[in-house]
Amino acid sequence: MGSVRNRGILSVIFFAIFLCEIHRGWVEAQHCVWYGECGISEKVPGKRYNCNYTGPPIPLPSEELDLLTELCPGYDYGNRSLCCDVNQLNTLKGSLQLPLQFLSRCPSCFFNLMNLFCELTCSPHQSQFINATKISGVNVMEVQYYIGETFAHAMYNACKDVQAPSSNVKALSLLCGKDAEYCNATNWIQYMFSVENGQTPFPIIPIFSDIPVFGYTPMNNQTYDCTEGLEDGSGPCSCQDCSKACGPKPVPPPPPLPWTIIGIDAMVVIMWLSYTAFLFIFIGALLGTWCYRKRTIMSEYGPILDSNSPLSLNSDDPNNVNASCCEKLGETFENFLRKVFSSWGSFCVQHPSVVILGSLVLVVASSGGLVYMRITTDPIELWSAPTSQARQEKDYFDSHFGPFFRTVQLIITTPYNDTFIYTPYFGGADVPFGAILGKDILHQVLDLQLEIESIVATYQGQNITLKDICLAPLSPYNDNCTILSVLNYFQDSHSVLDHSIGDEFFVYADYHSHFLYCVSAPASLNDTTLLHDPCLGTFGGPVFPWLAMGGYDNTNYNNATALVITFPLNNYLNNSVMLDKALAWEKEFIKFMKNFRNPNLTIAFSTERSIEDEIDRESKSDISTIAVSYIIMFVYISLALGHIQSIGRLLVDSKISLGIAGIFIVLSSVASSLGIFSYFGVPLTLIVIEVIPFLVLAVGVDNIFIIVQTYQRDERIPHEELHHQIGRILGDVAPSMFLSSFSETVAFFLGALSNMPAVRTFSLFAGLAVFIDFLLQISCFVSLLGIDARRQEENRLDIVCCLKLPDNQVKNSESILFCFFKKFYAPFILKDWVRPIVVAVFVGMLSFSIAVVNKVEIGLDQKLSMPDDSYVLDYFRNLNEYLNAGPPVYFVVEEGLNYSSSKDQNVVCGGVGCNNDSLVQQVYSASLISNYTTIAFTPSSWLDDYFDWVKPQSTCCRYYNTTGAFCNASVVNSSCVHCRPMTPSGKQRPEGDEFMQFLPMFLSDNPNAKCGKGGHAAYASAVDLYPGNTGVGASYFMTYHTILKESPDFIDALKMARNLAKNITQTMGHKVFAYSIFYVFYEQYLTIAYDTALNLSVSLASIFVVTTVLLGLELWSAVLVSLTIAMILVNMFGVMYLWSISLNAVSLVNLVMCCGISVEFCSHIVRAFSISVKKDRVARAEEALAHMGSSVFSGITLTKFGGILILALSKSQIFQVFYFRMYLAIVLLGATHGLVFLPVLLSYVGPSPNKAKVFATMKRLAGTEREPLLNY
């Protein structure tokens, strides 16, 4: 029993000792390091040190429990005994406002962060993981904070992807002291606990470990991953803020493989095989035909001449031709045209005064519209139709958000290539700086920038400064202009640029360290260096480094070789006075920059008006070149029309006055066309003014040469008067002129169906001008020809017609050119051995052109639109070489979406609870594969920032409880209360009326040190509120494209953005479109291939129909004309490929014109062939080529050739490429096809003779001296 009793006593003693140890450990665990606040911090003014206190935790007053719950949700220490008082809690709340505003969009991230700070500030177990290493009196001056590595990395991983929507960057870029790319768990926590951040009053040294160190147990509380929800019901972070919640990263589709056959371009292989097959078939057919003809020789006229054949013209009944119905109809129509034109020609010669006066009256009346002429130089009006998608979207954007700002930009480089090394005093790798970032250079650039800011322009007697027209997003609270410049990191101040901290031995911090900090945190109000200078621009917004520098690699901005300074100016939609003021200031700026000289700086610059100004200057400078070109053509026409019989009759036989009259008729037709459309308010374009005279001159001169040369070769029938002769000649040639002119007119008018304004306007003016020219030629010019013929018959001198030579009989002789064509060229080109070579060569050219037609580049290099000596060319070159930023792109949500409902909020926003396929989320996903989508960054989202701004935990949304007016976060006033209560419902997103109650406050709030989420600077123009702030209409979400340099880049960016907007629209069930300033110019290229094919096909189809009808229903003749023109057009694409001419609206206009001019080269030859009555196709082709070929050659080819060569001397690159090269190709291809290939083609497969026409011709010429010319 005694032993048992003793064992019981020992057990009680051990139990007592155990309880004592537990109590001693509990007391030690409750030990504090500080409590309350004491002295003012020496390093961070306005902040206080914590008071040294090593006693047990002290219970928090019950009235302060709400504040504890707000800051440290989930904290429950039983009796609420803590190591902090209410002042420390309020300090903690103020210090964490910016992290709250930027990180609370991801609940788990913010929860972990608050856990870190709540344990530090208030934990009753402080002594376990906090060591006060420096105490001065009652103040704790420095502590060590032992943090678990697991906790630190988990906290960082939960926060690393959180976005800052207003600035298109990750939130850690604003909270880590460096770019998020270089931020990690360690340096982020070190930055937050450093006095350099301006919030921490004393150094807190974090020590990371997962095991006890020196008797301290690191704080390693439970963390939440960003994919996890919290116990309070908060959901997991969105995909945008948590990459792990997104699933696999989107993978762009592989680029389409080139179409090849055995490794060679498929089109090349196909066309080679096709060409080879054609040659075999063609040669085989030739050999077979030759063998057949060796055995059976028969003329194609055999059935017609055989009197025993029912189809013979020599049958017993001379009135029975046995022609088909179509042939009779064709002959009837031909005869009708001949009679009409013969009668009209005879009338014009008999009554020249009536015809000339009447023509003059009509021309003057039509040209009178020129007083209403309006020339469009606005590029948007030139290249974008009002009904096009891009134009309508631009108009929608402008009307709801205001037009895109005007841009004045400088790209500054230096001739020096020096690189200097900056060595940070506090350690770290050496940093190389480019010469452009040297302090002396920066001072000189700042001087230039300040001089530009002080430029004063004059408009209607008023002085206009930059501040009058610049974009000032925080106006009227801050009227500083937005200037996107590296110098804004230094507040545009020489003294801030020179600011440095150091002693006589070392420099601790200067502009180098400030620059390196600002490029990683451009929105910072206080850098982490000893300078503590702000990075935020003086205008209240960040200057992103990719917008302010160029020529660097990756994000090594210190390697930049160029500085970019951008002055955004306000644009004005319906305020012409303010727009004119902006234009006046830009003009003064251009003048200043042209006169600016600095040997250390090389500057390229441009303004919004620069391109239009330079195009206008280019047009004026090219007037002399164009004038010389036309003068050469005029001189040639005047001299070439005459057929000089002898030197003595030089001034009698010349046609200078008639040539000049013909030229004036051409110009009159152009003036009449311009005038008529000007009456109807149709604006002219520079393309119309530059191209149409060239076109009409080609068509008109050709017709003039045909009329005059036919008259010169004609022998007057005995007893035939002059007016009858000219009438007869007109009856012969006018149907051919009518055929070509009417074909071109119809083709041009149908070309006006194009959606491109430049093409449509050209087609309208050209079609009317060509037709008026034809009418004037068969009336006014015929009358003038009659007058000139009488002068020549009376031996009166040309021009000085009052002088007369002695009468002498002169017999008409054939011109040298006609003789050459008749006796040498035509017989040679139609020789049996030459014709196959011609076919092989031209089909080879066609095959090559078809093979490369899909390789012609699409677009217009904007450098081509500038003169050779333009300052804008330097700007474009530097833009391509140095710029590292793409243009902004806006995803516009059209009005009609109910933002007050959570359902519609979820289809747009990108934060917690938002749909995974919301607008913001889809744009974010696209930015992950930017090389494919061309979307560079996450979009700025006013809706997500508004949700963060309005949270009750934030100090951003407050109002005066007396008036209800908005109270900015920087205001200290007891009457300012939070917008929403700290209740579960108050922490939810605002919906219904509450959504609209606070939104106007958000959009008017300027960001500041206490609230970085104010929406005035970033979103004031992004949300179009209904009148009375009753709801949200249209709104946009902005991001940037990747770097775009060449036309294909811009076209691809437009295409990708539209595809993305289409997907978003389908997902949301609401219209969303993408808009960027360049879309309106590049939209045409999305459909340029289709538009080109459609325009040219319609033109060809119209030519085919008109040719069929006007040739007397000769279908095969129309086919051959259309085929030859099609070959010319396809070969034009081959020339464009070889000569690097891209396909765009300018080249499309030229192709449409080519279609028209080609009619001139082909139709006259084919019609001459169709009415020829020679014995076989070769002879008919030879006659057609001899008679019409010489006129076509002298009329179009030689006339244009001289004028075109002068265009090569133009200073304008667009003239050299699109006019000289293309015009030369048009003339050469047209001439070779019309005068070489077409006669050969007709000799092989030309239409058989129309029996009705042959019979009518025989009947008409029977009994005249022209009958032997039939020569069967």
XYZ file of C-alpha atoms in Angstrom, residues 426-907:
482
model
C 24.346 48.670 -53.890
C 25.528 45.761 -55.994
C 24.206 44.028 -59.027
C 25.424 43.424 -62.534
C 26.837 46.250 -64.612
C 24.256 47.822 -66.922
C 25.268 49.112 -70.377
C 23.543 52.299 -71.546
C 23.247 53.389 -75.167
C 24.610 56.754 -76.273
C 21.088 58.181 -76.682
C 20.586 57.763 -72.896
C 23.648 59.780 -71.925
C 22.798 62.609 -69.561
C 24.113 65.335 -71.878
C 22.040 63.964 -74.748
C 18.964 63.734 -72.516
C 19.430 67.377 -71.473
C 19.586 68.405 -75.127
C 16.490 66.349 -75.929
C 14.699 67.943 -72.984
C 15.656 71.402 -74.272
C 14.123 70.453 -77.616
C 10.986 69.116 -75.951
C 10.547 72.283 -73.902
C 11.059 74.417 -77.003
C 8.335 72.452 -78.787
C 6.021 72.991 -75.812
C 6.612 76.729 -76.140
C 5.815 76.906 -79.882
C 3.190 79.560 -80.576
C 1.118 79.474 -83.752
C -1.285 82.109 -85.011
C -4.833 81.455 -86.131
C -7.123 84.336 -87.073
C -5.112 86.676 -84.871
C -5.129 84.317 -81.869
C -2.031 82.764 -80.359
C -2.271 78.977 -80.238
C -0.046 77.005 -77.865
C 0.315 73.297 -77.262
C -1.842 73.505 -74.143
C -4.743 74.824 -76.189
C -4.969 71.679 -78.288
C -3.129 68.887 -76.452
C -4.615 65.834 -74.808
C -4.791 66.495 -71.043
C -6.604 63.483 -69.528
C -6.904 64.942 -66.006
C -8.118 68.349 -67.102
C -9.313 70.588 -65.464
C -7.600 69.319 -62.279
C -4.306 68.881 -64.093
C -3.863 70.727 -67.388
C -0.434 69.294 -68.209
C -0.238 67.925 -71.731
C 0.252 64.251 -72.344
C 3.826 63.850 -73.573
C 4.976 60.294 -74.003
C 8.679 60.787 -73.458
C 11.470 59.288 -71.375
C 11.966 62.790 -69.984
C 8.605 62.506 -68.262
C 10.216 59.958 -65.948
C 12.127 63.023 -64.746
C 9.022 65.238 -64.680
C 10.315 67.111 -67.750
C 12.734 68.883 -65.432
C 16.472 69.492 -65.793
C 16.852 69.559 -62.002
C 15.165 66.177 -61.549
C 17.339 64.752 -64.324
C 20.418 66.029 -62.428
C 19.113 64.797 -59.062
C 21.557 62.427 -57.400
C 22.340 61.139 -53.918
C 25.921 60.493 -52.866
C 28.983 61.844 -51.181
C 32.374 62.977 -52.323
C 33.413 59.396 -52.992
C 30.354 57.549 -54.317
C 27.075 58.189 -56.107
C 24.387 56.070 -54.485
C 21.556 56.933 -56.849
C 21.156 59.120 -59.922
C 19.257 59.234 -63.202
C 20.534 55.770 -64.146
C 18.932 54.063 -61.178
C 15.773 56.147 -61.550
C 15.514 55.220 -65.217
C 15.969 51.509 -64.495
C 13.253 51.656 -61.883
C 10.792 53.634 -63.992
C 10.964 51.382 -67.039
C 9.861 48.520 -64.775
C 7.235 50.502 -62.855
C 6.184 53.478 -65.000
C 3.098 54.179 -62.866
C 5.076 54.460 -59.631
C 4.746 57.612 -57.560
C 7.930 56.908 -55.643
C 10.936 54.964 -56.853
C 12.780 52.564 -54.555
C 16.111 54.324 -54.869
C 17.365 56.935 -52.468
C 16.027 59.588 -54.853
C 12.352 58.818 -54.179
C 11.375 60.646 -57.355
C 8.091 59.792 -59.105
C 7.938 57.962 -62.430
C 4.362 58.899 -63.257
C 4.203 61.520 -65.978
C 3.325 65.117 -65.215
C 0.034 64.595 -67.080
C -1.056 62.025 -64.498
C -0.464 58.847 -66.485
C 2.346 56.344 -66.995
C 4.800 56.516 -69.882
C 5.278 52.939 -71.015
C 8.876 52.358 -72.090
C 7.935 50.564 -75.301
C 6.193 53.768 -76.426
C 9.056 56.095 -75.505
C 12.093 54.205 -76.783
C 13.163 52.152 -79.757
C 15.969 50.016 -81.033
C 16.329 47.906 -77.874
C 16.310 44.128 -77.542
C 13.629 42.263 -75.566
C 12.954 44.513 -72.554
C 16.504 45.809 -72.160
C 15.429 49.427 -72.509
C 18.880 50.582 -71.398
C 20.135 49.375 -74.805
C 17.786 51.731 -76.649
C 19.254 53.495 -79.666
C 16.353 55.897 -80.230
C 14.048 58.062 -78.179
C 10.443 58.485 -79.254
C 8.544 61.588 -78.175
C 4.825 61.630 -78.888
C 2.507 64.596 -78.436
C -1.129 63.404 -78.666
C -3.369 66.294 -79.722
C -7.121 66.479 -79.400
C -9.018 65.679 -82.560
C -12.299 67.376 -83.328
C -15.250 65.744 -85.024
C -17.612 68.667 -85.508
C -15.523 71.651 -84.489
C -13.773 73.051 -87.536
C -12.389 76.052 -85.626
C -10.514 73.910 -83.095
C -9.403 71.577 -85.866
C -7.986 74.519 -87.791
C -6.161 75.639 -84.648
C -4.580 72.201 -84.327
C -3.605 72.321 -88.005
C -2.069 75.766 -87.521
C 0.017 74.568 -84.566
C 1.147 71.469 -86.466
C 2.195 73.691 -89.380
C 4.255 75.844 -87.046
C 5.765 72.724 -85.498
C 6.833 71.445 -88.943
C 8.403 74.813 -89.711
C 10.271 74.762 -86.393
C 11.558 71.211 -86.870
C 12.740 71.892 -90.422
C 14.846 74.748 -89.082
C 16.085 72.920 -85.970
C 19.773 72.024 -85.955
C 21.750 70.061 -83.389
C 24.875 68.124 -84.425
C 24.360 65.633 -81.597
C 20.797 64.728 -82.557
C 19.310 63.189 -85.696
C 15.578 63.758 -85.729
C 12.813 62.307 -87.860
C 9.369 63.745 -87.269
C 5.812 63.682 -88.494
C 2.442 65.214 -87.675
C -1.104 64.201 -88.412
C -1.205 66.597 -91.349
C 2.197 65.621 -92.771
C 1.100 62.904 -95.201
C -1.712 64.981 -96.647
C 0.588 68.012 -96.930
C 3.286 66.019 -98.692
C 0.830 64.408 -101.114
C -0.497 67.859 -101.942
C 3.054 69.196 -102.398
C 3.910 66.168 -104.500
C 0.940 66.768 -106.774
C 1.959 70.385 -107.299
C 5.606 69.509 -107.886
C 4.643 66.922 -110.500
C 2.588 69.404 -112.498
C 5.701 70.373 -114.467
C 6.549 66.720 -115.206
C 2.999 65.981 -116.303
C 2.918 69.178 -118.376
C 6.131 68.219 -120.194
C 4.730 64.743 -120.799
C 1.544 66.133 -122.341
C 3.414 68.765 -124.369
C 5.546 66.044 -125.958
C 2.409 64.070 -126.816
C 0.699 67.208 -128.166
C 3.662 68.102 -130.356
C 3.867 64.578 -131.714
C 0.146 64.473 -132.492
C 0.249 67.817 -134.268
C 3.171 66.762 -136.436
C 2.289 63.106 -137.002
C -1.243 63.781 -138.293
C 0.081 65.462 -141.414
C 0.965 63.479 -144.509
C 3.672 65.549 -146.228
C 3.710 64.993 -150.005
C 6.792 67.115 -150.611
C 8.975 69.693 -148.911
C 7.330 72.459 -150.884
C 3.926 71.502 -149.518
C 5.129 71.070 -145.921
C 2.985 73.864 -144.498
C -0.004 72.855 -146.647
C -0.036 69.152 -145.877
C 0.725 69.521 -142.160
C -2.148 69.116 -139.707
C -0.841 71.162 -136.803
C -4.007 73.194 -136.373
C -6.192 70.096 -136.743
C -4.010 68.219 -134.237
C -4.268 71.061 -131.732
C -8.041 71.144 -132.267
C -8.184 67.388 -131.659
C -6.229 67.800 -128.434
C -8.586 70.545 -127.276
C -11.496 68.236 -127.994
C -9.884 65.616 -125.757
C -9.335 68.153 -122.981
C -12.879 69.486 -123.456
C -14.304 66.023 -122.954
C -12.330 65.689 -119.716
C -13.468 69.131 -118.538
C -17.079 68.312 -119.435
C -16.967 65.057 -117.489
C -15.480 66.766 -114.441
C -17.996 69.580 -114.701
C -21.082 67.377 -115.061
C -20.205 65.310 -112.001
C -19.272 68.447 -110.086
C -22.818 69.704 -110.684
C -23.979 66.607 -108.805
C -21.518 67.146 -105.975
C -19.266 64.185 -106.775
C -15.802 65.088 -105.454
C -12.676 64.680 -107.562
C -9.579 62.820 -106.474
C -5.968 63.284 -107.460
C -6.127 59.958 -109.283
C -8.944 61.294 -111.470
C -7.020 64.450 -112.321
C -3.782 62.608 -113.069
C -5.047 59.498 -114.865
C -8.151 60.448 -116.864
C -6.460 62.938 -119.236
C -3.923 60.228 -120.007
C -6.670 57.693 -120.675
C -8.872 59.966 -122.787
C -5.851 61.174 -124.735
C -5.015 57.551 -125.572
C -8.551 56.770 -126.711
C -9.181 60.104 -128.393
C -5.894 60.312 -130.265
C -6.353 56.809 -131.589
C -9.733 57.770 -133.063
C -8.293 60.998 -134.497
C -5.527 59.118 -136.272
C -7.976 56.554 -137.640
C -10.261 59.244 -139.113
C -7.471 61.411 -140.526
C -5.327 58.609 -141.899
C -8.298 56.850 -143.476
C -9.170 60.127 -145.200
C -5.557 60.580 -146.332
C -5.490 57.083 -147.876
C -8.886 57.385 -149.525
C -9.410 58.238 -153.203
C -12.408 60.439 -153.882
C -14.885 58.818 -156.253
C -15.571 60.813 -159.450
C -18.337 63.383 -159.039
C -18.192 62.833 -155.257
C -18.205 65.987 -153.185
C -16.011 66.483 -150.112
C -18.864 66.175 -147.618
C -19.973 62.918 -149.237
C -16.410 61.580 -149.147
C -15.901 62.390 -145.464
C -19.392 61.069 -144.714
C -18.548 57.818 -146.467
C -15.256 57.565 -144.593
C -17.008 58.220 -141.294
C -19.542 55.549 -142.186
C -16.645 53.110 -142.601
C -14.615 53.969 -139.473
C -17.172 55.383 -137.001
C -18.713 51.961 -136.232
C -15.262 50.807 -135.159
C -14.787 53.954 -133.066
C -18.260 53.518 -131.632
C -17.458 49.907 -130.797
C -14.307 50.764 -128.875
C -15.637 53.897 -127.166
C -18.958 52.386 -126.160
C -17.219 49.220 -124.893
C -14.911 51.318 -122.754
C -17.738 53.506 -121.495
C -19.846 50.534 -120.415
C -16.802 48.829 -118.881
C -15.914 51.951 -116.893
C -19.460 52.593 -115.710
C -19.734 49.011 -114.520
C -16.390 49.506 -112.778
C -18.151 52.187 -110.743
C -19.856 49.351 -108.867
C -16.603 48.950 -106.924
C -16.673 49.596 -103.190
C -13.423 51.533 -103.309
C -14.096 55.279 -103.646
C -10.939 55.901 -105.687
C -11.861 53.197 -108.219
C -15.543 54.162 -108.295
C -14.842 57.857 -108.834
C -12.283 57.160 -111.548
C -14.657 54.804 -113.352
C -17.505 57.316 -113.349
C -15.416 60.211 -114.627
C -13.547 58.054 -117.144
C -16.669 56.453 -118.607
C -18.356 59.798 -119.201
C -15.185 61.461 -120.514
C -14.574 58.689 -123.069
C -18.141 58.874 -124.358
C -18.168 62.686 -124.580
C -14.849 62.486 -126.406
C -16.385 60.100 -128.960
C -19.385 62.391 -129.497
C -17.149 65.428 -130.005
C -14.916 63.508 -132.423
C -17.728 62.385 -134.701
C -19.210 65.879 -134.701
C -16.893 68.762 -133.943
C -13.716 67.084 -135.168
C -15.373 65.903 -138.403
C -16.465 69.488 -139.083
C -12.932 70.688 -138.406
C -11.566 67.959 -140.686
C -13.856 69.208 -143.477
C -12.615 72.751 -142.988
C -9.007 71.585 -142.971
C -9.546 69.437 -146.084
C -10.937 72.453 -147.979
C -7.917 74.490 -146.830
C -5.571 71.796 -148.101
C -7.404 71.491 -151.424
C -7.103 75.248 -151.857
C -3.366 75.025 -151.111
C -3.657 77.311 -148.105
C -0.998 77.137 -145.413
C -1.684 75.422 -142.134
C -2.241 77.785 -139.196
C -1.747 80.865 -141.446
C -4.627 79.888 -143.717
C -4.864 83.337 -145.324
C -1.663 82.536 -147.270
C -1.972 80.376 -150.365
C 0.491 78.476 -152.559
C 0.120 78.297 -156.331
C -2.324 75.666 -157.507
C -0.804 72.347 -158.534
C -2.277 68.913 -158.848
C -0.894 66.526 -156.263
C -1.706 62.879 -156.243
C -2.247 61.215 -152.876
C 0.495 58.845 -151.860
C 0.660 56.374 -149.056
C 2.473 57.361 -145.857
C 5.797 55.783 -144.966
C 4.350 54.111 -141.857
C 1.401 52.681 -143.836
C 3.765 51.408 -146.510
C 5.952 49.824 -143.860
C 2.998 48.030 -142.293
C 1.511 47.027 -145.646
C 4.631 45.897 -147.495
C 6.982 44.751 -144.779
C 5.609 44.324 -141.266
C 2.247 42.653 -141.946
C 3.595 40.144 -144.518
C 6.515 39.310 -142.216
C 4.527 38.790 -139.029
C 2.094 36.527 -140.891
C 4.670 34.310 -142.552
C 4.082 30.620 -141.957
C 7.251 30.158 -139.912
C 6.829 33.369 -137.872
C 3.258 32.759 -136.727
C 3.986 29.616 -134.631
C 6.874 31.425 -132.924
C 4.575 34.334 -132.062
C 1.957 31.999 -130.581
C 4.584 30.071 -128.587
C 6.124 33.259 -127.187
C 2.831 34.870 -126.198
C 1.367 31.704 -124.678
C 4.659 31.328 -122.780
C 4.274 34.873 -121.444
C 0.692 34.052 -120.459
C 1.768 30.856 -118.692
C 4.434 32.687 -116.709
C 1.984 35.414 -115.712
C -0.623 32.900 -114.547
C 2.060 31.136 -112.485
C 2.971 34.342 -110.603
C -0.411 36.079 -110.445
C -0.928 34.868 -106.862
C 2.523 36.108 -105.892
C 1.853 39.789 -106.570
C 2.102 41.594 -103.236
C -0.999 43.226 -101.816
C -0.836 46.614 -100.145
C 0.740 50.015 -100.598
C 4.054 50.909 -99.035
C 3.256 54.299 -97.561
C 6.789 55.452 -98.366
C 5.871 55.343 -102.055
C 3.253 58.044 -101.574
C 5.897 60.552 -100.523
C 8.209 62.659 -102.730
C 11.864 61.626 -102.839
C 12.875 64.701 -100.816
C 10.145 64.460 -98.162
C 11.038 64.642 -94.474
C 8.310 62.061 -93.876
C 10.417 59.423 -95.671
C 13.035 59.684 -92.909
C 10.252 59.280 -90.377
C 8.898 56.150 -92.081
C 12.375 54.625 -92.257
C 13.024 55.298 -88.578
C 9.571 54.038 -87.715
C 10.366 50.692 -89.299
C 13.838 50.506 -87.806
C 13.280 51.648 -84.234
C 9.649 51.497 -83.186
C 8.854 48.683 -80.752
C 5.171 49.345 -80.185
C 2.150 48.520 -82.260
C -0.915 50.726 -82.684
C -3.679 50.607 -80.068
C -6.725 48.467 -80.808
C -10.125 48.944 -79.189
C -12.698 46.210 -78.714
C -15.929 48.168 -78.785
C -19.069 46.797 -77.135
C -22.023 48.430 -78.828
C -24.829 49.869 -76.738
C -27.569 47.629 -75.471
C -25.690 45.525 -72.924
C -27.041 45.741 -69.366
C -23.933 46.238 -67.242
C -26.083 46.451 -64.129
C -26.868 42.740 -64.280
C -24.366 40.145 -63.111
C -25.112 38.000 -66.165
C -24.018 40.717 -68.599
C -21.113 41.720 -66.361
C -19.793 38.171 -66.477
C -19.645 38.069 -70.291
